[in-house]
PDB file of C-alpha atoms in Angstrom:
ATOM      1  CA  MET A   1     -21.657 -21.760  70.406  1.00  0.00           C
ATOM      2  CA  THR A   2     -20.556 -23.979  73.252  1.00  0.00           C
ATOM      3  CA  ARG A   3     -16.814 -23.786  73.914  1.00  0.00           C
ATOM      4  CA  LEU A   4     -15.491 -26.248  76.481  1.00  0.00           C
ATOM      5  CA  THR A   5     -11.967 -26.312  77.843  1.00  0.00           C
ATOM      6  CA  GLY A   6     -10.050 -29.535  77.412  1.00  0.00           C
ATOM      7  CA  TRP A   7     -10.837 -29.835  73.722  1.00  0.00           C
ATOM      8  CA  ALA A   8     -10.271 -27.664  70.709  1.00  0.00           C
ATOM      9  CA  ALA A   9     -10.957 -27.461  67.017  1.00  0.00           C
ATOM     10  CA  THR A  10      -9.391 -30.371  65.193  1.00  0.00           C
ATOM     11  CA  ALA A  11      -8.784 -28.236  62.148  1.00  0.00           C
ATOM     12  CA  PHE A  12      -8.301 -24.546  61.518  1.00  0.00           C
ATOM     13  CA  VAL A  13      -8.247 -23.862  57.779  1.00  0.00           C
ATOM     14  CA  ALA A  14      -6.974 -20.604  56.315  1.00  0.00           C
ATOM     15  CA  ALA A  15      -8.587 -18.710  53.462  1.00  0.00           C
ATOM     16  CA  LEU A  16      -8.311 -15.318  51.857  1.00  0.00           C
ATOM     17  CA  ALA A  17      -8.735 -12.633  54.460  1.00  0.00           C
ATOM     18  CA  LEU A  18     -12.031 -10.846  54.082  1.00  0.00           C
ATOM     19  CA  GLY A  19     -12.825  -7.204  53.553  1.00  0.00           C
ATOM     20  CA  GLY A  20      -9.843  -6.495  51.321  1.00  0.00           C
ATOM     21  CA  CYS A  21      -7.123  -7.981  53.523  1.00  0.00           C
ATOM     22  CA  SER A  22      -4.361 -10.085  52.019  1.00  0.00           C
ATOM     23  CA  ALA A  23      -4.237 -13.851  52.461  1.00  0.00           C
ATOM     24  CA  ILE A  24      -3.013 -14.799  55.931  1.00  0.00           C
ATOM     25  CA  PRO A  25      -2.222 -18.452  56.625  1.00  0.00           C
ATOM     26  CA  VAL A  26      -3.629 -19.985  59.785  1.00  0.00           C
ATOM     27  CA  PRO A  27      -1.650 -23.034  60.961  1.00  0.00           C
ATOM     28  CA  GLU A  28      -3.384 -26.319  61.543  1.00  0.00           C
ATOM     29  CA  VAL A  29      -4.113 -26.951  65.216  1.00  0.00           C
ATOM     30  CA  PRO A  30      -3.352 -30.520  66.309  1.00  0.00           C
ATOM     31  CA  PRO A  31      -5.889 -32.561  68.273  1.00  0.00           C
ATOM     32  CA  THR A  32      -5.846 -32.051  72.037  1.00  0.00           C
ATOM     33  CA  ALA A  33      -5.099 -34.722  74.571  1.00  0.00           C
ATOM     34  CA  THR A  34      -8.770 -35.651  74.665  1.00  0.00           C
ATOM     35  CA  ASP A  35      -8.667 -36.769  71.024  1.00  0.00           C
ATOM     36  CA  SER A  36      -9.086 -40.554  70.927  1.00  0.00           C
ATOM     37  CA  SER A  37      -7.626 -40.991  67.446  1.00  0.00           C
ATOM     38  CA  SER A  38      -5.057 -43.427  68.812  1.00  0.00           C
ATOM     39  CA  ASP A  39      -7.804 -45.793  69.950  1.00  0.00           C
ATOM     40  CA  ALA A  40      -8.979 -48.642  67.771  1.00  0.00           C
ATOM     41  CA  PRO A  41     -11.448 -47.418  65.148  1.00  0.00           C
ATOM     42  CA  ALA A  42     -15.056 -47.952  66.122  1.00  0.00           C
ATOM     43  CA  ASP A  43     -17.802 -49.329  63.949  1.00  0.00           C
ATOM     44  CA  THR A  44     -19.249 -45.950  62.992  1.00  0.00           C
ATOM     45  CA  ASP A  45     -22.469 -47.312  61.520  1.00  0.00           C
ATOM     46  CA  ALA A  46     -23.196 -49.497  64.523  1.00  0.00           C
ATOM     47  CA  ALA A  47     -22.421 -46.674  66.971  1.00  0.00           C
ATOM     48  CA  SER A  48     -24.437 -43.982  65.180  1.00  0.00           C
ATOM     49  CA  PRO A  49     -27.292 -42.499  67.202  1.00  0.00           C
ATOM     50  CA  PRO A  50     -30.731 -43.856  66.299  1.00  0.00           C
ATOM     51  CA  SER A  51     -32.877 -41.870  63.902  1.00  0.00           C
ATOM     52  CA  PRO A  52     -34.941 -39.254  65.745  1.00  0.00           C
ATOM     53  CA  PRO A  53     -38.660 -39.988  66.144  1.00  0.00           C
ATOM     54  CA  PHE A  54     -39.872 -37.313  63.741  1.00  0.00           C
ATOM     55  CA  GLU A  55     -42.618 -37.592  61.176  1.00  0.00           C
ATOM     56  CA  ASP A  56     -41.583 -37.388  57.540  1.00  0.00           C
ATOM     57  CA  VAL A  57     -41.590 -33.824  56.254  1.00  0.00           C
ATOM     58  CA  VAL A  58     -41.168 -32.888  52.606  1.00  0.00           C
ATOM     59  CA  ALA A  59     -38.644 -30.127  52.090  1.00  0.00           C
ATOM     60  CA  GLY A  60     -39.983 -26.916  50.640  1.00  0.00           C
ATOM     61  CA  THR A  61     -38.306 -25.275  47.670  1.00  0.00           C
ATOM     62  CA  GLY A  62     -37.131 -21.711  47.377  1.00  0.00           C
ATOM     63  CA  LEU A  63     -37.701 -19.353  50.295  1.00  0.00           C
ATOM     64  CA  VAL A  64     -39.688 -21.352  52.874  1.00  0.00           C
ATOM     65  CA  TRP A  65     -39.363 -19.197  56.016  1.00  0.00           C
ATOM     66  CA  SER A  66     -38.126 -15.736  56.902  1.00  0.00           C
ATOM     67  CA  ASP A  67     -38.285 -12.926  59.400  1.00  0.00           C
ATOM     68  CA  GLU A  68     -37.560  -9.587  57.733  1.00  0.00           C
ATOM     69  CA  PHE A  69     -38.001  -7.635  60.987  1.00  0.00           C
ATOM     70  CA  ASP A  70     -40.007  -5.019  59.111  1.00  0.00           C
ATOM     71  CA  SER A  71     -42.867  -4.867  61.599  1.00  0.00           C
ATOM     72  CA  VAL A  72     -43.152  -4.432  65.350  1.00  0.00           C
ATOM     73  CA  SER A  73     -45.548  -7.044  66.697  1.00  0.00           C
ATOM     74  CA  ASP A  74     -45.893  -9.088  69.868  1.00  0.00           C
ATOM     75  CA  SER A  75     -46.727 -12.084  67.659  1.00  0.00           C
ATOM     76  CA  ARG A  76     -43.025 -12.287  66.811  1.00  0.00           C
ATOM     77  CA  TRP A  77     -42.405 -13.808  70.228  1.00  0.00           C
ATOM     78  CA  SER A  78     -44.416 -16.850  69.219  1.00  0.00           C
ATOM     79  CA  THR A  79     -41.741 -17.388  66.548  1.00  0.00           C
ATOM     80  CA  TRP A  80     -38.681 -16.481  68.617  1.00  0.00           C
ATOM     81  CA  LYS A  81     -38.276 -17.655  72.196  1.00  0.00           C
ATOM     82  CA  ARG A  82     -36.308 -15.359  74.472  1.00  0.00           C
ATOM     83  CA  MET A  83     -34.123 -17.736  76.458  1.00  0.00           C
ATOM     84  CA  GLU A  84     -33.579 -16.671  80.063  1.00  0.00           C
ATOM     85  CA  GLY A  85     -31.097 -17.160  82.867  1.00  0.00           C
ATOM     86  CA  ALA A  86     -27.676 -16.399  84.322  1.00  0.00           C
ATOM     87  CA  ARG A  87     -26.248 -19.896  84.751  1.00  0.00           C
ATOM     88  CA  GLY A  88     -23.224 -19.376  82.504  1.00  0.00           C
ATOM     89  CA  TRP A  89     -24.716 -21.326  79.568  1.00  0.00           C
ATOM     90  CA  GLY A  90     -22.013 -23.977  79.582  1.00  0.00           C
ATOM     91  CA  ASN A  91     -19.230 -21.424  79.043  1.00  0.00           C
ATOM     92  CA  GLU A  92     -19.019 -19.521  82.345  1.00  0.00           C
ATOM     93  CA  GLU A  93     -20.610 -16.510  80.661  1.00  0.00           C
ATOM     94  CA  LEU A  94     -21.399 -13.510  82.855  1.00  0.00           C
ATOM     95  CA  GLN A  95     -24.665 -12.200  81.426  1.00  0.00           C
ATOM     96  CA  ASN A  96     -28.227 -12.803  82.484  1.00  0.00           C
ATOM     97  CA  TYR A  97     -30.293 -13.471  79.354  1.00  0.00           C
ATOM     98  CA  THR A  98     -33.647 -11.749  79.817  1.00  0.00           C
ATOM     99  CA  ASP A  99     -36.999 -11.400  78.080  1.00  0.00           C
ATOM    100  CA  ALA A 100     -36.927  -7.629  78.615  1.00  0.00           C
ATOM    101  CA  GLU A 101     -37.747  -5.316  75.718  1.00  0.00           C
ATOM    102  CA  GLU A 102     -34.577  -3.368  76.503  1.00  0.00           C
ATOM    103  CA  ASN A 103     -32.463  -6.420  75.570  1.00  0.00           C
ATOM    104  CA  SER A 104     -34.301  -7.547  72.413  1.00  0.00           C
ATOM    105  CA  PHE A 105     -36.677  -5.570  70.251  1.00  0.00           C
ATOM    106  CA  VAL A 106     -37.494  -4.690  66.636  1.00  0.00           C
ATOM    107  CA  ALA A 107     -37.142  -1.117  65.402  1.00  0.00           C
ATOM    108  CA  ASP A 108     -36.176   0.657  62.173  1.00  0.00           C
ATOM    109  CA  GLY A 109     -36.441  -2.549  60.148  1.00  0.00           C
ATOM    110  CA  ALA A 110     -34.003  -4.576  62.244  1.00  0.00           C
ATOM    111  CA  LEU A 111     -33.829  -6.850  65.251  1.00  0.00           C
ATOM    112  CA  HIS A 112     -31.775  -5.315  68.054  1.00  0.00           C
ATOM    113  CA  ILE A 113     -30.056  -7.532  70.636  1.00  0.00           C
ATOM    114  CA  VAL A 114     -28.538  -5.315  73.309  1.00  0.00           C
ATOM    115  CA  ALA A 115     -25.868  -6.278  75.845  1.00  0.00           C
ATOM    116  CA  LYS A 116     -25.870  -3.942  78.848  1.00  0.00           C
ATOM    117  CA  ARG A 117     -24.103  -3.354  82.140  1.00  0.00           C
ATOM    118  CA  GLU A 118     -26.836  -3.651  84.746  1.00  0.00           C
ATOM    119  CA  SER A 119     -27.375  -5.634  87.914  1.00  0.00           C
ATOM    120  CA  THR A 120     -30.162  -8.230  87.809  1.00  0.00           C
ATOM    121  CA  VAL A 121     -31.198 -11.468  89.480  1.00  0.00           C
ATOM    122  CA  ASP A 122     -32.667 -14.313  87.416  1.00  0.00           C
ATOM    123  CA  ALA A 123     -35.608 -16.551  88.296  1.00  0.00           C
ATOM    124  CA  ASP A 124     -33.304 -18.934  90.184  1.00  0.00           C
ATOM    125  CA  GLY A 125     -31.852 -16.148  92.328  1.00  0.00           C
ATOM    126  CA  LEU A 126     -28.542 -15.924  90.454  1.00  0.00           C
ATOM    127  CA  ALA A 127     -27.109 -12.420  90.280  1.00  0.00           C
ATOM    128  CA  SER A 128     -25.386 -10.895  87.259  1.00  0.00           C
ATOM    129  CA  GLU A 129     -23.835  -7.525  86.452  1.00  0.00           C
ATOM    130  CA  TYR A 130     -24.713  -7.813  82.739  1.00  0.00           C
ATOM    131  CA  THR A 131     -27.833  -8.475  80.669  1.00  0.00           C
ATOM    132  CA  SER A 132     -28.310  -9.524  77.068  1.00  0.00           C
ATOM    133  CA  ALA A 133     -30.631 -11.628  74.901  1.00  0.00           C
ATOM    134  CA  ARG A 134     -30.519 -15.055  73.293  1.00  0.00           C
ATOM    135  CA  LEU A 135     -33.281 -15.771  70.755  1.00  0.00           C
ATOM    136  CA  MET A 136     -34.178 -19.250  69.481  1.00  0.00           C
ATOM    137  CA  THR A 137     -36.786 -20.207  66.890  1.00  0.00           C
ATOM    138  CA  TYR A 138     -39.664 -22.354  68.059  1.00  0.00           C
ATOM    139  CA  GLU A 139     -39.650 -23.929  64.577  1.00  0.00           C
ATOM    140  CA  THR A 140     -36.930 -26.375  63.577  1.00  0.00           C
ATOM    141  CA  PHE A 141     -35.265 -26.716  60.180  1.00  0.00           C
ATOM    142  CA  ARG A 142     -33.432 -29.584  58.526  1.00  0.00           C
ATOM    143  CA  TYR A 143     -31.104 -29.140  55.562  1.00  0.00           C
ATOM    144  CA  GLY A 144     -31.276 -26.324  53.033  1.00  0.00           C
ATOM    145  CA  ARG A 145     -29.777 -22.852  53.264  1.00  0.00           C
ATOM    146  CA  VAL A 146     -30.019 -20.624  56.328  1.00  0.00           C
ATOM    147  CA  GLU A 147     -28.731 -17.066  56.037  1.00  0.00           C
ATOM    148  CA  ALA A 148     -28.879 -13.813  57.982  1.00  0.00           C
ATOM    149  CA  ARG A 149     -27.751 -10.251  57.301  1.00  0.00           C
ATOM    150  CA  ILE A 150     -26.063  -9.059  60.477  1.00  0.00           C
ATOM    151  CA  LYS A 151     -24.026  -6.197  61.888  1.00  0.00           C
ATOM    152  CA  ILE A 152     -22.057  -7.111  64.992  1.00  0.00           C
ATOM    153  CA  PRO A 153     -20.767  -5.074  67.933  1.00  0.00           C
ATOM    154  CA  VAL A 154     -17.145  -5.022  69.104  1.00  0.00           C
ATOM    155  CA  GLY A 155     -15.660  -4.713  72.552  1.00  0.00           C
ATOM    156  CA  VAL A 156     -13.460  -6.704  74.876  1.00  0.00           C
ATOM    157  CA  GLY A 157     -15.576  -9.406  76.491  1.00  0.00           C
ATOM    158  CA  LEU A 158     -18.312  -9.562  73.841  1.00  0.00           C
ATOM    159  CA  TRP A 159     -19.200 -12.801  72.031  1.00  0.00           C
ATOM    160  CA  SER A 160     -21.609 -12.558  69.072  1.00  0.00           C
ATOM    161  CA  ALA A 161     -23.067 -15.673  67.459  1.00  0.00           C
ATOM    162  CA  PHE A 162     -25.479 -16.949  64.783  1.00  0.00           C
ATOM    163  CA  TRP A 163     -25.881 -20.725  64.951  1.00  0.00           C
ATOM    164  CA  LEU A 164     -28.133 -23.777  64.839  1.00  0.00           C
ATOM    165  CA  LEU A 165     -28.576 -26.490  67.459  1.00  0.00           C
ATOM    166  CA  GLY A 166     -30.378 -29.810  67.072  1.00  0.00           C
ATOM    167  CA  THR A 167     -33.631 -30.221  68.963  1.00  0.00           C
ATOM    168  CA  GLU A 168     -33.462 -32.097  72.262  1.00  0.00           C
ATOM    169  CA  HIS A 169     -35.609 -35.066  71.256  1.00  0.00           C
ATOM    170  CA  THR A 170     -33.705 -37.360  73.634  1.00  0.00           C
ATOM    171  CA  PRO A 171     -33.062 -35.438  76.884  1.00  0.00           C
ATOM    172  CA  THR A 172     -30.561 -37.981  78.230  1.00  0.00           C
ATOM    173  CA  ALA A 173     -28.410 -37.888  75.073  1.00  0.00           C
ATOM    174  CA  PRO A 174     -25.068 -36.039  75.373  1.00  0.00           C
ATOM    175  CA  TRP A 175     -25.211 -32.456  74.077  1.00  0.00           C
ATOM    176  CA  PRO A 176     -22.992 -32.893  70.987  1.00  0.00           C
ATOM    177  CA  SER A 177     -25.095 -35.803  69.723  1.00  0.00           C
ATOM    178  CA  ARG A 178     -27.723 -33.247  68.655  1.00  0.00           C
ATOM    179  CA  GLY A 179     -25.252 -31.501  66.346  1.00  0.00           C
ATOM    180  CA  GLU A 180     -24.220 -27.848  66.395  1.00  0.00           C
ATOM    181  CA  LEU A 181     -23.708 -25.658  63.312  1.00  0.00           C
ATOM    182  CA  ASP A 182     -21.885 -22.421  64.160  1.00  0.00           C
ATOM    183  CA  VAL A 183     -22.468 -20.146  61.182  1.00  0.00           C
ATOM    184  CA  MET A 184     -20.786 -17.068  62.665  1.00  0.00           C
ATOM    185  CA  GLU A 185     -18.946 -16.265  65.891  1.00  0.00           C
ATOM    186  CA  TYR A 186     -16.821 -13.284  66.902  1.00  0.00           C
ATOM    187  CA  VAL A 187     -15.206 -12.344  70.187  1.00  0.00           C
ATOM    188  CA  ASN A 188     -13.675  -9.163  71.572  1.00  0.00           C
ATOM    189  CA  GLN A 189     -12.525  -6.790  68.819  1.00  0.00           C
ATOM    190  CA  ALA A 190     -13.969  -9.056  66.087  1.00  0.00           C
ATOM    191  CA  ARG A 191     -10.736  -9.524  64.161  1.00  0.00           C
ATOM    192  CA  GLU A 192     -11.506 -13.157  63.325  1.00  0.00           C
ATOM    193  CA  LEU A 193     -14.632 -14.735  61.862  1.00  0.00           C
ATOM    194  CA  ASN A 194     -15.197 -18.278  63.119  1.00  0.00           C
ATOM    195  CA  SER A 195     -17.522 -20.893  61.620  1.00  0.00           C
ATOM    196  CA  GLY A 196     -17.634 -24.602  62.292  1.00  0.00           C
ATOM    197  CA  ILE A 197     -19.460 -27.705  63.456  1.00  0.00           C
ATOM    198  CA  ILE A 198     -19.523 -29.719  66.670  1.00  0.00           C
ATOM    199  CA  GLY A 199     -20.462 -33.387  66.751  1.00  0.00           C
ATOM    200  CA  VAL A 200     -20.045 -36.388  69.040  1.00  0.00           C
ATOM    201  CA  LYS A 201     -17.512 -39.204  69.143  1.00  0.00           C
ATOM    202  CA  THR A 202     -18.229 -42.838  69.813  1.00  0.00           C
ATOM    203  CA  ASP A 203     -17.261 -42.252  73.478  1.00  0.00           C
ATOM    204  CA  ASP A 204     -19.805 -39.360  73.762  1.00  0.00           C
ATOM    205  CA  SER A 205     -17.097 -36.679  73.872  1.00  0.00           C
ATOM    206  CA  PRO A 206     -17.294 -33.767  71.391  1.00  0.00           C
ATOM    207  CA  TRP A 207     -15.302 -33.320  68.217  1.00  0.00           C
ATOM    208  CA  SER A 208     -15.180 -30.134  66.168  1.00  0.00           C
ATOM    209  CA  TRP A 209     -14.109 -28.678  62.857  1.00  0.00           C
ATOM    210  CA  VAL A 210     -13.618 -24.910  62.843  1.00  0.00           C
ATOM    211  CA  ASN A 211     -12.484 -22.350  60.283  1.00  0.00           C
ATOM    212  CA  ALA A 212     -10.990 -19.083  61.514  1.00  0.00           C
ATOM    213  CA  TYR A 213     -10.546 -16.160  59.110  1.00  0.00           C
ATOM    214  CA  PRO A 214      -8.824 -12.866  59.862  1.00  0.00           C
ATOM    215  CA  VAL A 215     -10.820  -9.741  58.988  1.00  0.00           C
ATOM    216  CA  ASN A 216      -9.857  -6.109  58.947  1.00  0.00           C
ATOM    217  CA  ALA A 217     -10.448  -3.633  61.747  1.00  0.00           C
ATOM    218  CA  ASP A 218     -13.504  -1.950  60.244  1.00  0.00           C
ATOM    219  CA  TRP A 219     -15.275  -5.210  59.380  1.00  0.00           C
ATOM    220  CA  SER A 220     -17.937  -4.744  62.027  1.00  0.00           C
ATOM    221  CA  THR A 221     -18.915  -1.288  60.750  1.00  0.00           C
ATOM    222  CA  ALA A 222     -20.685  -2.916  57.780  1.00  0.00           C
ATOM    223  CA  TRP A 223     -23.505  -5.394  57.266  1.00  0.00           C
ATOM    224  CA  HIS A 224     -22.599  -8.911  56.118  1.00  0.00           C
ATOM    225  CA  VAL A 225     -24.621 -11.927  54.979  1.00  0.00           C
ATOM    226  CA  TYR A 226     -23.624 -15.130  56.786  1.00  0.00           C
ATOM    227  CA  ALA A 227     -24.937 -18.433  55.436  1.00  0.00           C
ATOM    228  CA  VAL A 228     -24.802 -22.191  55.844  1.00  0.00           C
ATOM    229  CA  ASP A 229     -25.700 -24.629  53.073  1.00  0.00           C
ATOM    230  CA  TRP A 230     -26.552 -27.905  54.786  1.00  0.00           C
ATOM    231  CA  THR A 231     -27.258 -31.313  53.259  1.00  0.00           C
ATOM    232  CA  ALA A 232     -27.333 -34.886  54.528  1.00  0.00           C
ATOM    233  CA  ASP A 233     -23.694 -35.213  53.447  1.00  0.00           C
ATOM    234  CA  SER A 234     -22.051 -31.797  53.909  1.00  0.00           C
ATOM    235  CA  VAL A 235     -22.024 -28.449  55.702  1.00  0.00           C
ATOM    236  CA  SER A 236     -20.718 -25.394  53.834  1.00  0.00           C
ATOM    237  CA  TYR A 237     -20.285 -21.824  55.108  1.00  0.00           C
ATOM    238  CA  SER A 238     -20.045 -18.503  53.298  1.00  0.00           C
ATOM    239  CA  VAL A 239     -20.037 -14.768  53.956  1.00  0.00           C
ATOM    240  CA  ASP A 240     -21.243 -12.240  51.389  1.00  0.00           C
ATOM    241  CA  GLY A 241     -21.264 -15.047  48.825  1.00  0.00           C
ATOM    242  CA  GLN A 242     -17.637 -16.029  49.441  1.00  0.00           C
ATOM    243  CA  GLU A 243     -17.159 -19.656  50.465  1.00  0.00           C
ATOM    244  CA  LEU A 244     -15.459 -20.120  53.837  1.00  0.00           C
ATOM    245  CA  GLY A 245     -15.144 -23.890  53.915  1.00  0.00           C
ATOM    246  CA  THR A 246     -16.973 -27.192  53.545  1.00  0.00           C
ATOM    247  CA  PHE A 247     -16.989 -30.279  55.727  1.00  0.00           C
ATOM    248  CA  ARG A 248     -18.210 -33.517  54.133  1.00  0.00           C
ATOM    249  CA  LYS A 249     -19.482 -36.643  55.800  1.00  0.00           C
ATOM    250  CA  GLU A 250     -16.841 -38.623  53.943  1.00  0.00           C
ATOM    251  CA  ASP A 251     -14.161 -36.598  55.801  1.00  0.00           C
ATOM    252  CA  LEU A 252     -15.100 -38.062  59.200  1.00  0.00           C
ATOM    253  CA  GLU A 253     -12.422 -39.704  61.318  1.00  0.00           C
ATOM    254  CA  PRO A 254     -13.350 -43.271  62.327  1.00  0.00           C
ATOM    255  CA  GLU A 255     -14.247 -42.309  65.907  1.00  0.00           C
ATOM    256  CA  ASN A 256     -16.322 -39.258  64.921  1.00  0.00           C
ATOM    257  CA  LEU A 257     -20.042 -39.583  64.242  1.00  0.00           C
ATOM    258  CA  TRP A 258     -22.134 -37.560  61.784  1.00  0.00           C
ATOM    259  CA  THR A 259     -24.687 -35.895  64.069  1.00  0.00           C
ATOM    260  CA  PHE A 260     -26.089 -33.307  61.665  1.00  0.00           C
ATOM    261  CA  ASP A 261     -29.367 -34.885  60.594  1.00  0.00           C
ATOM    262  CA  ASN A 262     -31.453 -33.519  63.457  1.00  0.00           C
ATOM    263  CA  PRO A 263     -34.025 -30.771  62.884  1.00  0.00           C
ATOM    264  CA  SER A 264     -32.390 -27.686  64.384  1.00  0.00           C
ATOM    265  CA  HIS A 265     -33.357 -24.373  65.934  1.00  0.00           C
ATOM    266  CA  ILE A 266     -31.822 -21.069  64.778  1.00  0.00           C
ATOM    267  CA  ILE A 267     -30.160 -19.067  67.563  1.00  0.00           C
ATOM    268  CA  LEU A 268     -29.028 -15.407  67.670  1.00  0.00           C
ATOM    269  CA  ASN A 269     -27.238 -14.050  70.734  1.00  0.00           C
ATOM    270  CA  VAL A 270     -24.595 -11.836  72.298  1.00  0.00           C
ATOM    271  CA  ALA A 271     -22.817 -13.194  75.367  1.00  0.00           C
ATOM    272  CA  VAL A 272     -20.692 -11.202  77.798  1.00  0.00           C
ATOM    273  CA  GLY A 273     -17.536 -12.862  79.072  1.00  0.00           C
ATOM    274  CA  GLY A 274     -16.930 -16.590  79.277  1.00  0.00           C
ATOM    275  CA  ARG A 275     -14.116 -18.998  78.532  1.00  0.00           C
ATOM    276  CA  TRP A 276     -13.480 -17.778  75.011  1.00  0.00           C
ATOM    277  CA  PRO A 277     -13.522 -13.946  75.181  1.00  0.00           C
ATOM    278  CA  GLY A 278     -12.468 -13.928  78.840  1.00  0.00           C
ATOM    279  CA  ASN A 279     -13.955 -11.982  81.724  1.00  0.00           C
ATOM    280  CA  ASP A 280     -12.015  -8.737  81.378  1.00  0.00           C
ATOM    281  CA  ILE A 281     -15.023  -6.755  80.144  1.00  0.00           C
ATOM    282  CA  ASP A 282     -14.707  -3.316  78.541  1.00  0.00           C
ATOM    283  CA  ASP A 283     -17.709  -1.680  80.186  1.00  0.00           C
ATOM    284  CA  ALA A 284     -17.136   1.436  78.073  1.00  0.00           C
ATOM    285  CA  ALA A 285     -18.245  -0.594  75.015  1.00  0.00           C
ATOM    286  CA  LEU A 286     -21.672  -1.141  76.603  1.00  0.00           C
ATOM    287  CA  PRO A 287     -24.463  -0.977  75.755  1.00  0.00           C
ATOM    288  CA  ALA A 288     -23.570  -2.894  72.592  1.00  0.00           C
ATOM    289  CA  GLU A 289     -26.056  -3.669  69.812  1.00  0.00           C
ATOM    290  CA  TYR A 290     -26.143  -6.730  67.574  1.00  0.00           C
ATOM    291  CA  LEU A 291     -28.369  -5.918  64.573  1.00  0.00           C
ATOM    292  CA  VAL A 292     -30.169  -8.370  62.278  1.00  0.00           C
ATOM    293  CA  ASP A 293     -31.753  -7.152  59.031  1.00  0.00           C
ATOM    294  CA  TYR A 294     -33.304 -10.541  58.189  1.00  0.00           C
ATOM    295  CA  VAL A 295     -33.121 -14.296  58.673  1.00  0.00           C
ATOM    296  CA  ARG A 296     -34.110 -16.470  55.673  1.00  0.00           C
ATOM    297  CA  VAL A 297     -34.378 -20.216  55.124  1.00  0.00           C
ATOM    298  CA  TYR A 298     -34.427 -21.892  51.690  1.00  0.00           C
ATOM    299  CA  ASP A 299     -35.091 -25.454  50.509  1.00  0.00           C
ATOM    300  CA  SER A 300     -35.602 -26.811  53.994  1.00  0.00           C
ATOM    301  CA  GLU A 301     -37.847 -29.115  55.993  1.00  0.00           C
ATOM    302  CA  ILE A 302     -39.771 -27.221  58.707  1.00  0.00           C
ATOM    303  CA  ARG A 303     -41.119 -28.925  61.809  1.00  0.00           C
ATOM    304  CA  GLN A 304     -42.972 -27.908  64.926  1.00  0.00           C
ATOM    305  CA  VAL A 305     -41.641 -29.634  68.050  1.00  0.00           C
ATOM    306  CA  PRO A 306     -42.773 -29.573  71.682  1.00  0.00           C
ATOM    307  CA  GLU A 307     -41.293 -26.714  73.686  1.00  0.00           C
ATOM    308  CA  SER A 308     -39.826 -29.328  76.033  1.00  0.00           C
ATOM    309  CA  TRP A 309     -37.583 -30.387  73.142  1.00  0.00           C
ATOM    310  CA  MET A 310     -36.025 -26.944  72.795  1.00  0.00           C
ATOM    311  CA  PRO A 311     -32.290 -27.198  73.591  1.00  0.00           C
ATOM    312  CA  LYS A 312     -31.179 -26.230  77.050  1.00  0.00           C
ATOM    313  CA  PRO A 313     -27.678 -25.175  78.065  1.00  0.00           C
ATOM    314  CA  PRO A 314     -25.260 -27.787  79.439  1.00  0.00           C
ATOM    315  CA  TRP A 315     -25.031 -26.478  82.995  1.00  0.00           C
TER     316      TRP A 315
END
């Protein structure tokens, strides 16, 4: 979900517009000035990050993990960690993520993440005029299929996301070296579905591959199933069974590293403001609810990692 100025997606690929729209081409976006493609190619194998110090785990088959959000229980919060704070989360976001029941709770068979206009101060004394929730699994997953059935909110200044981020097994390693899989992101009026990946280059700067698909105006009024199929050699996205795009390891540019072999945490959140949606917030759209019917994981390795390895935002 991290969006940093000074770099952009190295590819935007068009596909059929979803929800009954006609096909709308999206032009390719050239690399930004930070792209080092003009440099001499690096020895990708030699520069690849070392294998993480994880024990071998045999992948399960079929459905190996899920949260159907059918029951209300405090034990759920030993599965999902409510991240907290108002430090901007690497994107100059405006909200304070809280552990308050008003911002994240289960009711009527669904997880509710609620973004609100309210004044709060976080544990570090930072003030915010907005609150929301960001949930991350304590468990990590590697490879397989991860899917969620979600209904998103709309409103100027909102940023909804469903994504995975590699565990922080090496705290001093640059953020993109852990690998980021953005299954679904929407901003503002949710007229474009974004999915992509973020990795690291040989010089420790990030590279990305992003697909952006136009959707119709009533897209957010319905539930949709967002999924990633992830292997050691490829990452593929889909919505409601329709393929959105696939990136393969063999497609890497010489200076880009494959950083998608780390066990990763699942993250669900709604941000308010930030570099991407902007800080012109439509307060009339608040409170805004992001609803999750279920999250399911298939054919994946599952690991328990120390809480100290849970990813932290790049302040």
